[in-house]
Amino acid sequence: MSTKISNKHNLPSLPSETIVHIFKHIQHEPTLFSCLFVNRAWCRKIVPILWARPKPAVYKERASKSLIETYVSCFDNEEKAILFSEEDMSQMDHLKSPLFEYAVFLKELNYPLLRLAVRSCYRNLGNKEFSKRIKPTKPEVEVNPNRQITIMKALCNLFMRMSRLESLVLDSYDDIPNVPLFTRGNCFNNLFNLKIYWTNYAINMSNFIKRLPQICTGLRNLSIEFDLEDGNFEAENIAAIIRSQQSLETFDLSGAHNQVAPILDALESQIDSLTSIKFSRINYHWQSLDVLGKCSKLKSLDIASYSCPVSREISDDSSNATNGASFNLRSLKLLNQSPKLSAQLIRMGGSSLRSLSLNTVTPEIVNSILRSGTRITHLSLDVSETPQLDFSQHLKIIGGLKILNYLRLSSSTPSDINNLLSAMITILPRSLRHLNIEHEFSLRHLGSFLSACRIPLEELTLYPNMSIDTGFLTEIINYVKDLSSLKFLYLNLSWETGLINKIFIREMTDDLQKYLFTIDLDKLKGESIEQI
């Protein structure tokens, strides 16, 4: 991944700010990489962008090896001494001198990803003797984690010395080196994004979390995901981080754990700045969430549980939660929540609500939507396991939102979407332009719906739970090409590109959503399937 500068192109120079603007809007890394070889000026501008957030394909040893060797080539005497004993220091001579001080450009340190890169290539760095001479030189077993830890210590020393991070990702599965090494210098002074995954107790990471309130007060985005049942999740330390921040804007908390009250209480210190809150799988009492009504700038609220929603026959005290509070929400997502609570939050959202996602629909919820949420333009409904396939309440919502622009329907239960498609043909608002259908549905039912559709639908997105092959394409295109208003068909190919080993899912989730195959239907009119 190291860079060579080419002089063979004699292109006219562009203003520096123009070059940077162009590069920052090129998101495809291979395209960015090819820009390196235009000329020296372009190379100097593109290298900091490529090396700000390096994410190698860690399941490919060559990519990991290139990344780690490039950083190792930037080591000074202090890092070299961590890596080798004095008599083995000459091993560094086998690495090429770097063209840039690459660690200076680092903005996001994804520690678990870096650890994976080291794990996949640490035995093959440099020449044949290089890795063998890294301390300790006599491993007791073939795979020596101590040697990997030595490399990580040296890398962290490099980053703490040269980098000014904006984002940090930590996972307790890969504990950090000792805290003094990890906190030396001013590496975290500009940190504003922090993601923490707690899967097991990690003493160094725990001590680092305790130090963070003293060395980092400018966080804007904080995400905590945990999966601990033994009580070692350090809620008080996370709460201390929250209280120490000057203006936290987004906060995500996910995991099945009971000891979250200190964290929820700490959010009150950020009521003047929080714009987005997400809770997933946490155990809470709604009385603890009174603070939500005090967040005057809150625009997005996402609450999801794994358990089934509270039955509408069972009384709950959620109607008294956040009593008297109101929101100016733009986006609200409620999954497996009490119907009473959902209805109340929709009412509290007021007329500012534009996007709503639900998987539980009751008459009380419908009344709240049609009374308070009439300006909703984006609606997402998970209709899995709808009792007796009774979609009457869903139809009231869809037909009652007169300016609805985007509708997403999903289900993991066969026939749900098929039945809903048949029932909603006559009630769709004419404002609808984009329909997104996910998972369990049949092309035959979708085709019947499209044939009968009388609204000027412009875009259709499909996430099928089936293989997208030539047969699928032929059938769906025969359905959509005669619908004159339809301009684009988007097919999600993530099923075909594959969900690689689950250990990479955290890094790939956002990328998987980009695997959309776009068919321009205007160009397709009159063409055959072979021309796509």
XYZ file of N, CA and C in Angstrom, residues 272-461:
570
model
N -28.694 19.805 25.838
C -28.647 20.976 24.964
C -27.989 20.693 23.618
N -27.386 19.506 23.465
C -26.648 19.240 22.226
C -27.075 17.969 21.505
N -27.689 16.999 22.200
C -28.029 15.715 21.573
C -29.041 15.894 20.435
N -28.701 15.343 19.271
C -29.595 15.388 18.118
C -30.086 14.003 17.710
N -29.376 12.950 18.124
C -29.764 11.595 17.735
C -29.467 10.627 18.871
N -30.445 9.768 19.203
C -30.294 8.759 20.252
C -30.808 7.431 19.721
N -30.048 6.369 19.992
C -30.447 5.029 19.576
C -30.250 4.061 20.721
N -31.311 3.355 21.105
C -31.256 2.316 22.122
C -31.652 0.996 21.480
N -30.856 -0.036 21.691
C -31.172 -1.342 21.121
C -30.882 -2.435 22.145
N -31.897 -3.221 22.464
C -31.778 -4.415 23.305
C -31.495 -4.120 24.769
N -31.463 -2.882 25.178
C -31.125 -2.611 26.571
C -32.368 -2.772 27.440
N -32.152 -3.121 28.688
C -33.233 -3.230 29.663
C -33.322 -1.913 30.420
N -34.500 -1.316 30.430
C -34.641 0.000 31.038
C -36.036 0.144 31.639
N -36.190 1.143 32.471
C -37.504 1.575 32.939
C -37.780 2.905 32.254
N -38.979 3.041 31.733
C -39.256 4.246 30.969
C -39.170 5.510 31.804
N -39.298 5.367 33.131
C -39.131 6.553 33.968
C -37.716 7.119 33.829
N -36.756 6.236 33.476
C -35.376 6.687 33.332
C -35.169 7.517 32.078
N -36.155 7.496 31.176
C -35.986 8.184 29.910
C -36.725 9.519 29.855
N -37.067 10.040 31.013
C -37.656 11.377 31.054
C -36.750 12.401 30.404
N -35.467 12.107 30.431
C -34.488 13.040 29.883
C -34.731 13.296 28.402
N -35.351 12.342 27.689
C -35.568 12.523 26.260
C -36.405 13.755 25.964
N -37.407 13.978 26.797
C -38.275 15.132 26.587
C -37.586 16.453 26.824
N -36.401 16.413 27.438
C -35.666 17.648 27.703
C -34.671 17.990 26.600
N -34.476 17.056 25.654
C -33.491 17.266 24.584
C -34.118 18.114 23.485
N -33.923 19.402 23.563
C -34.611 20.335 22.672
C -34.178 20.200 21.216
N -32.986 19.656 20.962
C -32.485 19.541 19.590
C -32.605 18.129 19.026
N -33.246 17.231 19.776
C -33.333 15.845 19.354
C -34.148 15.724 18.064
N -33.522 15.170 17.019
C -34.182 15.016 15.726
C -34.437 13.558 15.369
N -33.653 12.637 15.908
C -33.782 11.225 15.545
C -33.786 10.371 16.806
N -34.787 9.480 16.921
C -34.903 8.574 18.062
C -35.179 7.174 17.537
N -34.340 6.236 17.961
C -34.426 4.853 17.485
C -34.391 3.936 18.702
N -35.493 3.203 18.937
C -35.582 2.312 20.096
C -36.028 0.940 19.617
N -35.193 -0.072 19.881
C -35.501 -1.429 19.437
C -35.221 -2.416 20.561
N -36.065 -3.424 20.676
C -35.880 -4.494 21.649
C -35.956 -5.825 20.922
N -35.375 -6.861 21.533
C -35.486 -8.202 20.977
C -36.771 -8.878 21.405
N -37.286 -8.484 22.571
C -38.493 -9.121 23.084
C -39.711 -8.636 22.310
N -40.788 -9.414 22.383
C -42.016 -9.040 21.698
C -42.633 -7.828 22.366
N -43.393 -7.029 21.631
C -44.016 -5.856 22.231
C -45.040 -6.232 23.288
N -45.257 -5.316 24.206
C -46.237 -5.538 25.260
C -47.626 -5.669 24.644
N -48.376 -6.662 25.059
C -49.722 -6.862 24.521
C -50.590 -5.653 24.795
N -51.478 -5.354 23.849
C -52.324 -4.171 24.012
C -53.307 -4.336 25.175
N -53.534 -5.589 25.594
C -54.442 -5.788 26.725
C -53.765 -5.538 28.062
N -52.445 -5.523 28.078
C -51.732 -5.363 29.345
C -51.471 -3.889 29.592
N -51.893 -3.394 30.726
C -51.656 -1.986 31.044
C -50.200 -1.789 31.406
N -49.680 -0.646 31.063
C -48.315 -0.320 31.441
C -48.277 1.135 31.874
N -47.159 1.532 32.426
C -47.040 2.894 32.946
C -46.315 3.810 31.964
N -46.155 3.363 30.720
C -45.410 4.169 29.766
C -46.141 5.467 29.436
N -47.476 5.488 29.621
C -48.219 6.704 29.293
C -47.856 7.851 30.218
N -47.247 7.534 31.354
C -46.834 8.584 32.280
C -45.384 9.002 32.075
N -44.691 8.275 31.185
C -43.281 8.595 30.951
C -43.174 9.917 30.223
N -42.129 10.635 30.516
C -41.864 11.938 29.907
C -43.130 12.794 29.880
N -43.807 12.814 30.992
C -45.079 13.515 31.096
C -44.912 14.996 30.791
N -45.694 15.494 29.862
C -45.645 16.913 29.537
C -44.556 17.295 28.572
N -43.690 16.348 28.192
C -42.595 16.669 27.287
C -43.074 16.618 25.844
N -42.310 17.243 24.970
C -42.615 17.199 23.537
C -41.320 17.234 22.763
N -41.377 16.720 21.534
C -40.194 16.644 20.697
C -40.389 17.472 19.433
N -39.279 17.655 18.734
C -39.313 18.154 17.362
C -38.623 17.118 16.478
N -39.016 15.856 16.650
C -38.360 14.767 15.947
C -38.615 14.851 14.451
N -37.585 14.476 13.682
C -37.734 14.289 12.244
C -37.821 12.802 11.912
N -37.158 11.952 12.724
C -37.118 10.520 12.448
C -37.387 9.735 13.734
N -38.285 8.738 13.660
C -38.628 7.917 14.818
C -38.721 6.464 14.375
N -37.981 5.596 15.072
C -38.006 4.160 14.782
C -38.311 3.418 16.068
N -39.369 2.608 16.068
C -39.797 1.875 17.253
C -40.024 0.417 16.868
N -39.211 -0.486 17.427
C -39.328 -1.905 17.137
C -39.566 -2.673 18.430
N -40.632 -3.475 18.458
C -40.983 -4.293 19.620
C -41.185 -3.452 20.869
N -41.901 -2.350 20.724
C -42.196 -1.493 21.855
C -43.667 -1.579 22.232
N -43.960 -1.183 23.451
C -45.332 -1.146 23.926
C -46.184 -0.275 23.003
N -47.370 -0.755 22.575
C -48.235 0.070 21.729
C -48.585 1.414 22.363
N -48.824 1.415 23.687
C -49.161 2.673 24.356
C -47.993 3.649 24.295
N -46.801 3.110 24.558
C -45.625 3.963 24.512
C -45.380 4.482 23.098
N -45.510 3.605 22.099
C -45.307 4.015 20.717
C -46.280 5.129 20.334
N -47.537 4.942 20.703
C -48.544 5.959 20.380
C -48.211 7.287 21.030
N -47.735 7.218 22.297
C -47.410 8.464 22.990
C -46.219 9.174 22.355
N -45.188 8.402 22.002
C -44.001 9.020 21.399
C -44.329 9.636 20.048
N -45.215 9.008 19.288
C -45.625 9.585 18.003
C -46.357 10.903 18.231
N -47.223 10.931 19.247
C -47.919 12.182 19.564
C -46.932 13.253 20.003
N -45.946 12.847 20.814
C -44.947 13.804 21.291
C -44.055 14.308 20.160
N -43.905 13.472 19.099
C -43.079 13.886 17.978
C -43.628 15.096 17.267
N -44.946 15.236 17.292
C -45.548 16.420 16.722
C -45.496 16.457 15.204
N -45.845 17.602 14.658
C -45.969 17.761 13.207
C -44.629 17.792 12.488
N -43.525 17.825 13.235
C -42.212 17.874 12.592
C -41.766 16.504 12.088
N -42.451 15.420 12.498
C -42.038 14.065 12.146
C -42.157 13.838 10.643
N -41.044 13.370 10.036
C -41.013 13.110 8.599
C -40.793 11.631 8.273
N -40.110 10.897 9.156
C -39.783 9.500 8.889
C -40.193 8.641 10.079
N -40.918 7.542 9.800
C -41.419 6.673 10.870
C -41.211 5.217 10.479
N -40.667 4.420 11.425
C -40.469 2.981 11.221
C -41.136 2.231 12.363
N -41.962 1.217 12.026
C -42.703 0.462 13.030
C -42.751 -1.009 12.656
N -42.876 -1.868 13.668
C -43.222 -3.271 13.406
C -44.430 -3.707 14.229
N -45.022 -2.775 14.966
C -46.250 -3.039 15.713
C -47.256 -1.954 15.372
N -48.416 -2.353 14.889
C -49.441 -1.383 14.491
C -50.750 -1.753 15.172
N -51.290 -0.811 15.944
C -52.563 -0.990 16.636
C -53.443 0.217 16.337
N -54.751 0.145 16.617
C -55.624 1.308 16.398
C -55.136 2.552 17.139
N -54.599 2.369 18.353
C -54.101 3.522 19.113
C -52.935 4.186 18.392
N -52.031 3.375 17.840
C -50.894 3.915 17.099
C -51.364 4.610 15.827
N -52.310 4.001 15.137
C -52.839 4.597 13.909
C -53.458 5.957 14.198
N -54.239 6.044 15.264
C -54.864 7.323 15.625
C -53.808 8.401 15.894
N -52.733 8.019 16.569
C -51.674 8.994 16.850
C -51.015 9.471 15.561
N -50.789 8.540 14.624
C -50.145 8.911 13.356
C -51.038 9.853 12.562
N -52.306 9.517 12.426
C -53.203 10.317 11.592
C -53.596 11.631 12.252
N -53.353 11.736 13.560
C -53.643 12.988 14.245
C -52.425 13.887 14.308
N -51.239 13.296 14.563
C -50.053 14.121 14.798
C -48.985 13.991 13.714
N -49.008 12.902 12.937
C -47.912 12.665 12.004
C -48.298 12.792 10.547
N -49.190 13.700 10.244
C -49.708 13.808 8.875
C -48.685 14.341 7.884
N -47.527 14.806 8.355
C -46.501 15.318 7.441
C -45.399 14.291 7.196
N -45.644 13.041 7.568
C -44.681 11.968 7.339
C -44.551 11.716 5.835
N -43.309 11.682 5.358
C -43.042 11.411 3.942
C -42.360 10.063 3.732
N -41.716 9.511 4.777
C -41.022 8.228 4.686
C -41.596 7.282 5.736
N -42.107 6.138 5.288
C -42.733 5.180 6.193
C -42.139 3.792 5.956
N -41.709 3.134 7.047
C -41.180 1.774 6.982
C -42.020 0.886 7.889
N -42.556 -0.193 7.339
C -43.399 -1.113 8.099
C -42.861 -2.533 7.965
N -42.547 -3.151 9.096
C -42.233 -4.579 9.131
C -43.533 -5.300 9.485
N -44.058 -6.062 8.536
C -45.375 -6.680 8.728
C -45.266 -8.161 9.067
N -44.106 -8.599 9.544
C -43.911 -10.004 9.891
C -44.940 -10.458 10.925
N -45.519 -11.596 10.685
C -46.416 -12.248 11.640
C -47.576 -11.347 12.063
N -48.137 -10.645 11.108
C -49.337 -9.863 11.405
C -50.484 -10.823 11.727
N -51.147 -10.684 12.885
C -52.194 -11.631 13.293
C -53.291 -11.768 12.247
N -53.597 -13.008 11.882
C -54.670 -13.323 10.931
C -54.537 -12.541 9.614
N -53.305 -12.124 9.294
C -53.062 -11.349 8.067
C -54.026 -10.168 7.959
N -54.314 -9.570 9.114
C -55.225 -8.418 9.155
C -54.408 -7.137 8.962
N -54.438 -6.603 7.748
C -53.660 -5.414 7.431
C -54.509 -4.144 7.436
N -55.668 -4.208 8.050
C -56.577 -3.055 8.018
C -55.947 -1.816 8.641
N -55.196 -1.990 9.733
C -54.574 -0.837 10.387
C -53.402 -0.306 9.554
N -52.645 -1.219 8.938
C -51.551 -0.789 8.063
C -52.098 0.026 6.898
N -53.215 -0.420 6.331
C -53.814 0.265 5.195
C -54.302 1.651 5.575
N -54.795 1.793 6.807
C -55.247 3.114 7.266
C -54.079 4.095 7.324
N -52.916 3.592 7.774
C -51.738 4.470 7.835
C -51.313 4.867 6.428
N -51.132 3.877 5.547
C -50.633 4.147 4.202
C -51.582 5.074 3.450
N -52.885 4.791 3.525
C -53.856 5.623 2.815
C -54.062 6.978 3.442
N -53.788 7.102 4.742
C -54.034 8.361 5.433
C -52.905 9.367 5.336
N -51.708 8.933 4.917
C -50.573 9.855 4.795
C -50.565 10.410 3.375
N -51.134 11.599 3.208
C -51.418 12.138 1.887
C -50.190 12.680 1.160
N -49.067 12.870 1.876
C -47.857 13.349 1.192
C -46.736 12.312 1.286
N -47.117 11.038 1.476
C -46.134 9.962 1.578
C -45.355 9.842 0.272
N -44.026 9.869 0.376
C -43.162 9.811 -0.797
C -42.420 8.485 -0.907
N -42.093 7.871 0.243
C -41.266 6.658 0.288
C -41.934 5.646 1.201
N -42.113 4.420 0.701
C -42.731 3.351 1.488
C -41.841 2.121 1.434
N -41.476 1.613 2.607
C -40.669 0.396 2.711
C -41.485 -0.670 3.423
N -41.619 -1.823 2.797
C -42.335 -2.953 3.377
C -41.378 -4.123 3.524
N -41.342 -4.729 4.691
C -40.467 -5.878 4.918
C -41.198 -6.929 5.735
N -40.794 -8.192 5.530
C -41.367 -9.288 6.298
C -40.465 -10.498 6.185
N -40.378 -11.246 7.276
C -39.650 -12.516 7.276
C -40.616 -13.683 7.192
N -41.902 -13.387 7.030
C -42.937 -14.412 6.986
C -43.522 -14.505 5.578
N -43.494 -15.675 4.952
C -44.051 -15.826 3.601
C -45.516 -15.402 3.541
N -45.880 -14.781 2.439
C -47.244 -14.367 2.074
C -47.684 -13.050 2.692
N -46.969 -12.530 3.717
C -47.386 -11.266 4.321
C -47.388 -10.136 3.298
N -46.243 -9.907 2.670
C -46.143 -8.809 1.712
C -47.034 -9.076 0.504
N -47.118 -10.334 0.077
C -47.979 -10.654 -1.064
C -49.416 -10.215 -0.810
N -49.926 -10.511 0.377
C -51.300 -10.132 0.714
C -51.453 -8.629 0.855
N -50.440 -7.980 1.431
C -50.526 -6.530 1.603
C -50.472 -5.820 0.250
N -49.637 -6.295 -0.663
C -49.565 -5.695 -2.000
C -50.928 -5.737 -2.682
N -51.613 -6.869 -2.552
C -52.923 -7.009 -3.184
C -53.946 -6.057 -2.577
N -53.826 -5.834 -1.260
C -54.831 -5.037 -0.556
C -54.632 -3.543 -0.705
N -53.416 -3.093 -0.986
C -53.159 -1.652 -0.916
C -53.177 -0.954 -2.278
N -53.458 -1.682 -3.353
C -53.412 -1.083 -4.694
C -54.298 0.156 -4.793
N -55.476 0.081 -4.210
C -56.458 1.167 -4.403
C -56.320 2.307 -3.411
N -55.462 2.140 -2.368
C -55.419 3.193 -1.335
C -54.088 3.962 -1.315
N -53.154 3.622 -2.185
C -51.861 4.307 -2.173
C -52.028 5.782 -2.520
N -51.384 6.669 -1.753
C -51.455 8.103 -2.081
C -50.711 8.398 -3.381
N -51.205 9.338 -4.157
C -50.585 9.662 -5.440
C -49.239 10.351 -5.278
N -48.881 10.717 -4.053
C -47.581 11.338 -3.797
C -46.448 10.323 -3.764
N -46.770 9.016 -3.681
C -45.744 7.986 -3.525
C -44.876 7.905 -4.780
N -43.559 7.947 -4.574
C -42.626 7.874 -5.697
C -41.649 6.709 -5.581
N -41.386 6.215 -4.364
C -40.379 5.165 -4.176
C -40.971 4.048 -3.315
N -40.938 2.821 -3.839
C -41.416 1.649 -3.100
C -40.250 0.689 -2.888
N -40.031 0.295 -1.638
C -38.932 -0.598 -1.264
C -39.542 -1.857 -0.648
N -39.262 -3.016 -1.245
C -39.831 -4.272 -0.758
C -38.692 -5.223 -0.412
N -38.737 -5.787 0.810
C -37.613 -6.580 1.298
C -38.048 -7.970 1.745
N -37.224 -8.939 1.371
C -37.265 -10.316 1.864
C -38.415 -11.128 1.275
N -39.354 -11.593 2.087
C -40.290 -12.619 1.639
C -41.414 -12.031 0.778
N -41.292 -12.218 -0.527
C -42.363 -11.847 -1.448
C -42.172 -12.653 -2.728
N -43.224 -12.737 -3.540
C -43.119 -13.465 -4.797
C -43.166 -12.480 -5.955
N -42.427 -12.767 -7.001
C -42.427 -11.899 -8.171
C -43.806 -11.863 -8.837
N -44.525 -12.952 -8.769
C -45.848 -12.988 -9.392
C -46.795 -11.981 -8.742
N -46.811 -11.947 -7.405
C -47.668 -10.979 -6.714
C -47.188 -9.556 -6.968
N -45.869 -9.359 -6.998
C -45.348 -8.024 -7.282
C -45.734 -7.591 -8.692
N -45.647 -8.534 -9.641
C -46.030 -8.211 -11.011
C -47.494 -7.814 -11.131
N -48.361 -8.523 -10.428
C -49.785 -8.182 -10.442
C -50.019 -6.796 -9.866
N -49.280 -6.478 -8.795
C -49.403 -5.155 -8.186
C -48.981 -4.067 -9.172
N -47.840 -4.254 -9.825
C -47.335 -3.245 -10.753
C -48.264 -3.071 -11.950
N -48.861 -4.156 -12.400
C -49.785 -4.075 -13.537
C -51.015 -3.254 -13.192
N -51.445 -3.342 -11.919
C -52.651 -2.620 -11.494
C -52.349 -1.248 -10.917
N -51.052 -0.925 -10.760
C -50.666 0.330 -10.107
C -51.064 1.533 -10.956
N -51.719 2.511 -10.353
C -52.164 3.702 -11.067
C -51.510 4.980 -10.550
N -50.536 4.842 -9.653
C -49.840 6.024 -9.152
C -48.539 6.201 -9.926
N -48.020 7.429 -10.029
C -46.795 7.672 -10.809
C -45.527 7.258 -10.061
N -45.418 5.965 -9.768
C -44.241 5.437 -9.068
C -43.003 5.613 -9.948
N -41.896 6.114 -9.348
C -40.695 6.392 -10.127
C -39.541 5.434 -9.828
N -39.466 4.917 -8.613
C -38.344 4.070 -8.232
C -38.844 2.840 -7.465
N -38.204 1.693 -7.755
C -38.550 0.442 -7.074
C -37.255 -0.221 -6.606
N -37.178 -0.531 -5.306
C -36.017 -1.211 -4.734
C -36.450 -2.575 -4.209
